[in-house]
Structures are given as structure tokens and as C-alpha cells.
Short mmCIF file of C-alpha atoms in Angstrom, two decimals:
data_model
loop_
_atom_site.label_atom_id
_atom_site.label_comp_id
_atom_site.label_asym_id
_atom_site.label_seq_id
_atom_site.Cartn_x
_atom_site.Cartn_y
_atom_site.Cartn_z
CA ASP A 12 8.04 10.91 -7.66
CA ALA A 13 7.27 7.65 -9.41
CA GLY A 14 5.87 8.27 -12.92
CA ILE A 15 2.31 7.13 -12.25
CA THR A 16 -0.74 8.87 -13.60
CA GLN A 17 -4.25 7.91 -12.72
CA SER A 18 -7.33 9.04 -14.56
CA PRO A 19 -9.87 10.21 -13.89
CA ARG A 20 -8.91 11.63 -10.52
CA HIS A 21 -12.51 12.18 -9.52
CA LYS A 22 -15.70 10.62 -10.86
CA VAL A 23 -19.33 10.44 -9.87
CA THR A 24 -21.35 7.77 -11.58
CA GLU A 25 -24.72 6.13 -11.25
CA THR A 26 -25.40 2.67 -9.98
CA GLY A 27 -25.35 0.08 -12.75
CA THR A 28 -23.12 2.03 -15.12
CA PRO A 29 -19.72 0.74 -16.22
CA VAL A 30 -16.63 2.64 -15.12
CA THR A 31 -13.03 2.32 -16.19
CA LEU A 32 -10.08 3.74 -14.30
CA ARG A 33 -6.78 4.09 -16.02
CA CYS A 34 -3.28 3.82 -14.61
CA HIS A 35 -0.34 4.89 -16.76
CA GLN A 36 3.30 4.49 -15.77
CA THR A 37 6.47 5.79 -17.35
CA GLU A 38 8.85 3.60 -15.30
CA ASN A 39 8.57 0.43 -17.39
CA HIS A 40 7.93 -1.54 -14.16
CA ARG A 41 6.77 -5.10 -14.56
CA TYR A 42 4.28 -5.25 -11.72
CA MET A 43 1.17 -3.09 -11.48
CA TYR A 44 -1.54 -3.10 -8.83
CA TRP A 45 -4.96 -1.74 -8.08
CA TYR A 46 -5.84 -1.13 -4.43
CA ARG A 47 -8.85 0.40 -2.82
CA GLN A 48 -8.77 2.34 0.45
CA ASP A 49 -11.78 2.46 2.73
CA PRO A 50 -12.20 3.69 6.30
CA GLY A 51 -11.57 0.82 8.74
CA HIS A 52 -10.12 -1.41 6.04
CA GLY A 53 -6.84 0.13 5.09
CA LEU A 54 -5.50 -0.76 1.62
CA ARG A 55 -6.87 -3.84 0.00
CA LEU A 56 -5.60 -5.42 -3.21
CA ILE A 57 -8.16 -5.72 -5.99
CA HIS A 58 -6.15 -7.10 -8.93
CA TYR A 59 -2.56 -7.08 -9.99
CA SER A 60 -0.52 -7.68 -13.14
CA TYR A 61 2.90 -9.26 -13.46
CA GLY A 62 3.32 -8.58 -17.15
CA VAL A 63 1.46 -7.74 -20.32
CA LYS A 64 -1.72 -9.79 -20.42
CA ASP A 65 -0.76 -11.47 -17.15
CA THR A 66 -3.15 -10.59 -14.35
CA ASP A 67 -4.44 -12.18 -11.19
CA LYS A 68 -7.02 -11.56 -8.50
CA GLY A 69 -6.34 -9.94 -5.20
CA GLU A 70 -8.27 -9.94 -1.94
CA VAL A 71 -11.35 -8.00 -3.11
CA SER A 72 -11.70 -8.76 -6.82
CA ASP A 73 -15.47 -9.41 -7.03
CA GLY A 74 -17.15 -6.89 -9.31
CA TYR A 75 -13.88 -5.78 -10.90
CA SER A 76 -11.94 -6.75 -14.02
CA VAL A 77 -8.59 -5.57 -15.30
CA SER A 78 -6.67 -5.51 -18.50
CA ARG A 79 -3.06 -4.84 -19.40
CA SER A 80 -2.39 -4.73 -23.13
CA LYS A 81 0.75 -2.58 -22.77
CA THR A 82 3.47 -2.44 -20.14
CA GLU A 83 2.59 1.13 -19.29
CA ASP A 84 -1.21 0.89 -18.92
CA PHE A 85 -3.31 -1.03 -16.40
CA LEU A 86 -7.07 -0.58 -16.59
CA LEU A 87 -9.55 -1.28 -13.83
CA THR A 88 -13.17 -1.78 -14.91
CA LEU A 89 -16.28 -1.89 -12.79
CA GLU A 90 -18.72 -3.68 -15.09
CA SER A 91 -21.78 -2.43 -13.23
CA ALA A 92 -20.98 -0.02 -10.48
CA THR A 93 -22.57 -0.42 -7.05
CA SER A 94 -22.60 1.91 -4.03
CA SER A 95 -20.26 -0.46 -2.22
CA GLN A 96 -17.63 0.39 -4.80
CA THR A 97 -17.57 4.02 -3.73
CA SER A 98 -13.98 4.31 -2.65
CA VAL A 99 -10.57 5.74 -3.32
CA TYR A 100 -8.65 3.65 -5.83
CA PHE A 101 -4.87 3.60 -5.94
CA CYS A 102 -2.68 2.25 -8.67
CA ALA A 103 0.79 1.07 -7.71
CA ILE A 104 3.87 -0.24 -9.48
CA ARG A 105 6.89 -2.36 -8.52
CA ASN A 106 10.09 -3.42 -10.17
CA PRO A 107 11.47 -6.68 -8.77
CA GLY A 108 15.00 -5.64 -9.57
CA GLN A 109 17.88 -7.80 -8.54
CA GLY A 110 18.66 -9.50 -5.29
CA THR A 111 16.51 -11.15 -2.70
CA PHE A 112 15.12 -8.09 -1.05
CA SER A 113 15.46 -5.34 -3.61
CA GLY A 114 12.43 -4.32 -5.58
CA ASN A 115 9.98 -4.98 -2.72
CA THR A 116 8.89 -1.40 -2.51
CA ILE A 117 5.74 -0.47 -4.37
CA TYR A 118 5.03 3.10 -5.44
CA PHE A 119 1.54 4.51 -5.45
CA GLY A 120 -0.25 6.92 -7.71
CA GLU A 121 -2.23 9.92 -6.50
CA GLY A 122 -5.54 8.08 -6.32
CA SER A 123 -8.94 8.14 -8.08
CA TRP A 124 -11.95 9.16 -6.03
CA LEU A 125 -15.03 7.30 -7.21
CA THR A 126 -18.54 7.96 -5.97
CA VAL A 127 -21.40 5.68 -7.03
CA VAL A 128 -24.83 7.20 -6.44
CA ASP B 19 -8.62 -12.80 9.12
CA GLN B 20 -6.11 -10.02 9.39
CA GLN B 21 -2.53 -11.03 8.83
CA VAL B 22 -1.17 -7.53 9.50
CA LYS B 23 -2.68 -5.69 12.43
CA GLN B 24 -2.34 -2.10 13.53
CA ASN B 25 -4.34 -2.12 16.71
CA SER B 26 -4.23 1.62 17.39
CA PRO B 27 -6.41 3.57 14.96
CA SER B 28 -5.00 6.85 16.21
CA LEU B 29 -2.08 8.31 18.17
CA SER B 30 -1.57 11.83 19.48
CA VAL B 31 1.91 13.07 20.35
CA GLN B 32 3.45 16.41 21.35
CA GLU B 33 5.89 18.02 18.97
CA GLY B 34 9.47 17.07 19.83
CA ARG B 35 8.53 13.85 21.58
CA ILE B 36 8.81 10.32 20.29
CA SER B 37 6.04 8.69 18.27
CA ILE B 38 5.85 4.92 18.38
CA LEU B 39 3.57 3.17 15.94
CA ASN B 40 3.06 -0.54 16.35
CA CYS B 41 2.27 -3.39 13.98
CA ASP B 42 1.71 -7.08 14.59
CA TYR B 43 1.64 -9.91 12.06
CA THR B 44 0.56 -13.50 12.19
CA ASN B 45 2.38 -15.19 9.31
CA SER B 46 5.96 -16.34 9.87
CA MET B 47 6.40 -16.50 6.08
CA PHE B 48 6.60 -12.76 5.84
CA ASP B 49 10.17 -11.74 5.13
CA TYR B 50 10.03 -8.04 4.36
CA PHE B 51 8.23 -5.23 6.09
CA LEU B 52 7.50 -1.65 5.04
CA TRP B 53 5.98 1.51 6.41
CA TYR B 54 4.06 3.96 4.27
CA LYS B 55 2.85 7.44 5.12
CA LYS B 56 -0.31 8.92 3.66
CA TYR B 57 -1.51 12.48 3.71
CA PRO B 58 -5.18 13.28 2.90
CA ALA B 59 -5.97 13.37 -0.79
CA GLU B 60 -2.61 11.94 -1.73
CA GLY B 61 -1.27 8.46 -2.49
CA PRO B 62 0.72 6.57 0.14
CA THR B 63 4.45 7.20 0.05
CA PHE B 64 7.15 4.78 1.01
CA LEU B 65 8.85 5.64 4.27
CA ILE B 66 11.18 2.90 5.49
CA SER B 67 11.54 -0.85 5.32
CA ILE B 68 13.28 -3.77 7.01
CA SER B 69 14.04 -7.32 5.98
CA SER B 70 13.55 -10.23 8.30
CA ILE B 71 17.30 -10.80 8.60
CA LYS B 72 17.63 -7.53 10.51
CA ASP B 73 16.15 -6.25 13.74
CA LYS B 74 16.64 -2.53 13.18
CA ASN B 75 16.76 -0.09 10.31
CA GLU B 76 17.27 3.65 10.68
CA ASP B 77 16.81 6.54 8.32
CA GLY B 78 17.13 9.95 9.84
CA ARG B 79 14.35 10.53 12.35
CA PHE B 80 12.72 7.22 11.48
CA THR B 81 13.69 3.85 12.90
CA VAL B 82 11.93 0.55 12.39
CA PHE B 83 12.44 -2.30 14.88
CA LEU B 84 11.55 -5.90 14.14
CA ASN B 85 10.99 -8.58 16.77
CA LYS B 86 10.52 -11.79 14.85
CA SER B 87 9.88 -14.00 17.85
CA ALA B 88 6.98 -11.72 18.85
CA LYS B 89 5.94 -11.09 15.24
CA HIS B 90 5.97 -7.41 16.03
CA LEU B 91 7.40 -4.32 14.40
CA SER B 92 7.39 -0.74 15.41
CA LEU B 93 8.15 2.60 13.81
CA HIS B 94 9.81 5.24 15.95
CA ILE B 95 9.81 8.88 14.95
CA VAL B 96 12.18 11.08 16.95
CA PRO B 97 11.66 13.96 17.28
CA SER B 98 8.08 14.16 16.05
CA GLN B 99 7.14 17.16 13.95
CA PRO B 100 3.71 18.55 12.99
CA GLY B 101 4.47 17.58 9.37
CA ASP B 102 4.55 13.98 10.45
CA SER B 103 0.80 14.12 11.04
CA ALA B 104 -0.56 11.49 8.61
CA VAL B 105 -1.89 8.01 8.42
CA TYR B 106 0.84 5.36 8.68
CA PHE B 107 0.39 1.96 7.09
CA CYS B 108 2.37 -1.11 7.99
CA ALA B 109 2.84 -3.68 5.20
CA ALA B 110 4.33 -7.14 4.92
CA ARG B 111 5.51 -9.29 2.06
CA GLY B 112 5.59 -13.03 1.90
CA THR B 113 8.52 -14.99 0.57
CA MET B 114 8.54 -15.44 -3.15
CA ASN B 115 7.17 -18.94 -2.82
CA TYR B 116 4.39 -17.99 -0.48
CA GLY B 117 1.06 -19.06 -1.91
CA GLY B 118 1.83 -17.88 -5.45
CA SER B 119 1.18 -14.33 -4.33
CA GLN B 120 3.91 -12.91 -6.52
CA GLY B 121 5.33 -11.14 -3.54
CA ASN B 122 2.30 -8.94 -3.00
CA LEU B 123 2.16 -6.67 0.00
CA ILE B 124 -0.47 -7.06 2.72
CA PHE B 125 -1.38 -3.85 4.55
CA GLY B 126 -2.63 -3.08 7.98
CA LYS B 127 -5.56 -0.74 8.50
CA GLY B 128 -3.42 2.22 9.36
CA THR B 129 -2.76 4.45 12.36
CA LYS B 130 -3.56 8.14 12.26
CA LEU B 131 -0.76 10.12 13.88
CA SER B 132 -1.40 13.64 15.06
CA VAL B 133 1.57 15.68 16.21
CA LYS B 134 0.51 18.73 18.19
CA PRO B 135 2.64 21.90 18.27
#
């Protein structure tokens, strides 16, 4: 198993409150990702990081911000949670490695279930 | 606009028979393809991959076929087992110079496979 820990694993929060999800890795991988999974939408990329303090937006970044101050930690923040952000959030990591095609595989954490009421 | 499509939301197969999961893509810049398996309440796990320079990759009961001219790939599971019941996601990666995406993966919506005893 890839050394990825997500916290909290389950959270219920009220609309309008800020929420932060944490992803911690022990693999020293350069790339980290936050995805959300919703019925009928599959896995959609929210934000990703390609190094400490280097982050970029994914497909569904509105309403989310991220920070990466250390290689091992990638935080996802919902500044003001809305019901549409009720979802399962997955952190993932990747190590580019060497060679053209090596390092393409990303490894996922166990997920964080967030309910916004 | 979906770049990776899994047109069958679900598939039911008898134990011992072959399961064939299909995936279509639209972007010829994709050069690497992966399949992930996901059980309920768990994170997706990597299953098998194939680069665009190959047309087949096999790993035990799992074989992935790639037809570049048709922009189509398929995952064959032979023989199917009840433990294979899960959601299967197809994913594709652009070339390193594709749109500055840092080699991010784009996922299909998933196909739920049910293998009946």
C-alpha cells in the first residue's frame, strides 16, 4: 500500500463553514493530487501540486484552495462549504521516476467522506 | 466535453466467464492508459496499464488491449471471479507537453462490474 493518510476520514459540516482536508504521504513523491468522486461523474481533478509551494488548478477547482508547505503534506480547503461540495475526496500521489513511461501511475488514499448540510 | 468515455455504467457477468470493459477516448495526444479498480468505501487501486507504443499488455487474469486507430481500449478479465465485482475506471495521460497539464490523468466515469456466482 502506498503510504498515504487522509484526515479526517468522515466529516459532517454546515453550509458556510470552512473545512480543511489533509493528505499526508510517507513516499516523498513529488506530485500530489486532490480528486473528488461523485455519482455519474467519475473522478475529477480539483487541484494538484508538482512540488513544495507549486500548485495548479484542475478541472473543478472553483470553491477550493490548496497549500503545500512540505513535501509530505497537501491540504485542501473549502473556504465556505456548500451542499454541492458534498462528496468523497481522494488524495493521490505520483513519482515521475525515470524513463518516458515510468512514473505514470498515481496511487490513491482511502478517501475522505464530506457531507455539507 | 468528455475526453475519456466509459459508455457502459454497469456490466453483469457470470463467474468463470470473460468480462470485457470498454473505454473510448477522443484525444490523440494521450500516450498512456491505465485501469483502476475501486471497491466501496476504499480508494481506487491501480490494476494495469499500457503505453501507446503497445497494443496489448497482460497481467495474470487481466489483459488490456489498445486500438489507437479507433481510440479504443478494453480490459478483459478471464476468468471472472466474484471478488472482481467493483467499479472500474479507465484513465488516460497526455504527453508531457500536452497543454501544460503536468501529465495529469483524465478519468472516465467508471463501469460497475458485478460477477455473479
